[in-house]
Phi, psi and omega in degrees: 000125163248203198270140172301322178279099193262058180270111146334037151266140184288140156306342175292340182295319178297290186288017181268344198255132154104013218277114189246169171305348170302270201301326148324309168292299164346279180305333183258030190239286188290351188287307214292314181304336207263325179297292181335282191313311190284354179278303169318304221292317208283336181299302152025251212289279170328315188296314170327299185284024173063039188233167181288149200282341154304338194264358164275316173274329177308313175294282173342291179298236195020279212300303193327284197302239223358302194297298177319325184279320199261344170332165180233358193239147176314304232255303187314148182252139170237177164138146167012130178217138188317311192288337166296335212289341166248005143261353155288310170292358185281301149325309160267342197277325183240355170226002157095175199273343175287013188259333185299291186309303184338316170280334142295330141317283174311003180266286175332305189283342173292295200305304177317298172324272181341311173291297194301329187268050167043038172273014187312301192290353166285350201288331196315334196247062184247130168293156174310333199255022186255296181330288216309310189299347204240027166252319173300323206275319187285351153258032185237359188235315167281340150326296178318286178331325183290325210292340196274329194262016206247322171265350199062018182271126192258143186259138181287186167007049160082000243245153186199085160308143178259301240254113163331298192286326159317338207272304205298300212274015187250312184312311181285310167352283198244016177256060190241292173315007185299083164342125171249359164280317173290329169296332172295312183317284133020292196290338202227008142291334168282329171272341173300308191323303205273345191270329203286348154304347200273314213265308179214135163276343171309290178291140153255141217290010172287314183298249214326307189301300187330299188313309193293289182325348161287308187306304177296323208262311185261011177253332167246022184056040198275161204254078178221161194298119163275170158321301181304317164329297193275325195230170183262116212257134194231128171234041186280115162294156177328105176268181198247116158202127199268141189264198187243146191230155192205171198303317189280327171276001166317279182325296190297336184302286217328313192299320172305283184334285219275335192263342145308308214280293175329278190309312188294339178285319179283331187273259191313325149315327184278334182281332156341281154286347171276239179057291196285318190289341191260311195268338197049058197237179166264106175311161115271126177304299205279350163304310208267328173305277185019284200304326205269323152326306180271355157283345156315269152337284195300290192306005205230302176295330180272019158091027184243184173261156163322132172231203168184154180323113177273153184256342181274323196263345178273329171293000153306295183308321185295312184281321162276048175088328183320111162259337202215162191281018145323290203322296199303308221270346181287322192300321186298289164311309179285346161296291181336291189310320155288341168281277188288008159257299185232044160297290192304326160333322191298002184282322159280016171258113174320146167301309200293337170282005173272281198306323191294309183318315210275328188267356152292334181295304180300298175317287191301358193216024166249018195346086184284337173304328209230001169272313197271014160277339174287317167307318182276350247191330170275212181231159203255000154308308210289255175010295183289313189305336186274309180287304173326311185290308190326307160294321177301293145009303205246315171293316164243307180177121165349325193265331177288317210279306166303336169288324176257011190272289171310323189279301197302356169272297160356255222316288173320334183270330142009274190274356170274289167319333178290258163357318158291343199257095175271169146213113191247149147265176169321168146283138180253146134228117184043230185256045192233185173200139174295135173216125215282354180261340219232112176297313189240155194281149192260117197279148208256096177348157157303144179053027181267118154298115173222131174228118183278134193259149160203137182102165204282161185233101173221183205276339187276359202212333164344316190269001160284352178289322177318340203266007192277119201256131187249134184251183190241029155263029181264125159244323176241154156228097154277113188255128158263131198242354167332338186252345174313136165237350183169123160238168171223196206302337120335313193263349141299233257324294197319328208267332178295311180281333164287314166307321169313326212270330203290305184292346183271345155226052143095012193289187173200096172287151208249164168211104176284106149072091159248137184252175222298332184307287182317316179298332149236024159252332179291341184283343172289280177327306172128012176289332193298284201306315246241341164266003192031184183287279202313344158293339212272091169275162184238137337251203180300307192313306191291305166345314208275297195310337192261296164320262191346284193322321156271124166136006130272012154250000000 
């Protein structure tokens, strides 16, 4: 849903006017909770995406205000999100952290471009089962990826898999090393996730899993990997650092770039819209692109990751009081304070509580509930578009899986439009003719052709006009067109060649009730002149009356 008024103003501007102290304790009340919730996940997440476990937080500030001061929605929340983590790790593994920022700068500058040329309402026409699928494939790759630090199992000779199906067959290898100490941890920071909503919904169970998982490890001396271990822990703020750019890493990025710009752009409109539905308010889409380009940007400069509108934390933000993007720019700020008192403690979070943290997330962002509502309930073209992307996803990458995701629904919604698109002729009875709009049969001039086209004339449907069989006692052709709703530059040609063929044996094409679409592209074309006016009728009635009339000549 957007604004009837489609300005590129931030909601904060909006929610500033009339804004009391009330509502103020609200918001930094839900700011806190919500910073509580966003510290495990963005250490999470960063590590996922193959980044230092500060910079996961660097995201969370930088983008969180930023998206929030400049946002089109009251409510969102931003920051590090489960669907980047594997194309961010994807990124640095292969163009380096300067190719990362490079690819989140160009995301930013996409994302902006998109809002200011109003494409917010475009994201719609991305299918549902393309999202579902490459949403499902993207917590089945942050599951894998987990698996390693979840069993304790250590990779030999360096080996550092990217590619999902690497990682499974780098797991099997190599699990001859499985640590059960790491499993326990792992096994019971993960059952801490699921029982602790049961007992307090306030605090979230990720933070309480960190506490048990520190607790086990440096409280029972257990021999399993921590943060500290693997990484170098910083409670340092963000600095500015511009990267250095060049044609060729431009080149090598881009496709990772555009493909940032897209999810994020979808993963926030969709956080949006649960939002709007909670709250009963209205978005700007194209405010919210904006927002999320320069939170990008910022979050690229400072030394962060892609980010985008989380869907877990805003709805967090709603239920504890947040109305306005105070909430948001408060969570950012109580992040700082948390980044420089107790990031270095983050040194003491075992890895298998991290792998525990990441498969709840990879559940909760695998809506399996709405795959197997799709599986019962779609037509089995839809279906195949959802398992398709779903494997691609998971086997090669998000930019493949949305590309050939897109193209087999294109073809498929295609060949459904094609299917719908007749061109029949009428029934003779005797000296009538059926008409399926009409209580009395309509009688048809002698040696009159009349064939109703219906459903749009496109290049998947164009070549049934060809199939209009002409005798060689046809003196008219009447096409009725009242079911056309839109051709294109195919189907003039067809229609061009159906004139050709009409004219070389002496025919007179007739054209009934064309509506506005159909009408001016023939009149673009030059079909108009060449059927001239008097051929051109607005309904049957008159056609048949126009026909009679050359056939009394």
């Amino acid at each position: 849903m957007e604004q009837k008024k489609d300005v590129l103003r931030p909601k904060l501007w909006k929610t500033i006017k009339g804004y009391d102290g009330k509502q103020f304790a609200k918001d930094v009340v839900a700011g806190i909770i919500v910073a509580i919730i966003a510290l495990p996940l963005s250490i999470a997440l960063a590590l996922a995406s193959g980044v230092g476990p500060e910079q996961g937080i660097y995201t969370a500030i930088i983008a969180g205000f930023l998206i929030s001061f400049f946002g089109g929605s009251r409510v969102q929340i931003a920051g590090p999100t489960a669907a980047f983590a594997t194309i961010v790790a994807g990124v640095v593994a292969k163009q380096g952290m300067e190719g990362l920022v490079l690819a989140t700068l160009l995301a930013g500058i996409f994302l902006i471009i998109m809002g200011v040329l109003r494409l917010g309402s475009l994201i719609r026409f991305i299918p549902y089962t393309i999202t579902t699928g490459f949403t499902a494939g993207i917590a089945i790759t942050i599951l894998v990826g987990q698996l390693k630090d979840f069993f304790g199992v250590a990779y030999q000779n360096g080996e550092s898999p990217v590619e999902t199906v690497e990682k499974v067959e780098a797991l099997i290898s190599n699990f001859g090393t499985f640590n059960w100490q790491a499993l326990l941890v792992g096994a019971v920071c993960l059952l801490v996730q699921i029982v602790w909503p049961y007992i307090n919904k306030l605090i979230p169970g990720s933070l309480i899993a960190v506490f048990v998982g520190i607790a086990m490890v440096t409280g029972l001396g257990m021999q399993v990997n921590t943060i500290g271990d693997l990484y170098t822990i910083s409670n340092a703020l963000p600095q500015f650092v511009l990267p250095d750019i060049s044609f060729t890493m431009v080149k090598n990025v881009l496709p990772d770039a555009f493909t940032i710009a897209i999810l994020a752009a979808i993963e926030s409109l969709l956080s949006c819209v649960v939002a709007d539905s909670i709250i009963h308010s209205r978005h700007n889409s194209n405010m919210e692109l904006v927002a999320q380009g320069i939170g990008n940007i910022g979050s690229a400069l400072f030394g962060g990751i892609p980010a985008t509108g989380a869907i877990a934390r805003t709805a967090a933000n709603i239920k504890n009081g947040g109305r306005t993007p105070v909430a948001g720019m408060v969570h950012a700020i109580v992040l700082v304070l948390v980044l420089v008192v107790l990031m270095p403690y983050a040194a003491l979070i075992p890895m298998p509580t991290i792998a525990a943290i990441l498969f709840m997330v990879a559940y909760n962002m695998s809506g399996w509930r709405t795959v197997v509502h799709v599986i019962k309930t779609s037509p089995k073209s839809d279906i195949a578009v959802m398992v398709v992307t779903f494997l691609l996803t998971v086997i090669f990458d998000l930019v493949v899986a949305i590309e050939f995701g897109m193209i087999l629904a294109c073809i498929l919604f295609m060949k459904r439009m094609s299917d719908v698109t007749n061109v029949e002729s009428w029934k003779y009875i005797e000296n009538g003719m059926e008409d399926s709009d009409a209580i009395d049969l309509k009688v048809v001039p002698e040696n009159t052709l009349v064939y109703e086209i219906s459903g749009p004339l496109f290049f998947g449907a164009a070549d049934k006009l060809l199939s209009i069989e002409l005798s060689k006692k046809t003196n008219c052709l009447i096409l009725r067109m009242r079911s056309v709703s839109a051709i294109d530059a195919t189907a003039v040609n067809s229609i061009e060649k159906l004139i050709a063929e009409c004219k070389q044996k002496g025919i007179t094409i007739i054209l009934s009730h064309v509506n506005e679409q159909p009408e001016s592209v023939l009149k673009k074309s030059g079909i108009y002149d060449i059927v001239t006016k008097n051929n051109i009728c607005p309904n049957i009635d008159a056609a048949l009356e126009r026909a009679a009339e050359l056939v009394e000549k």
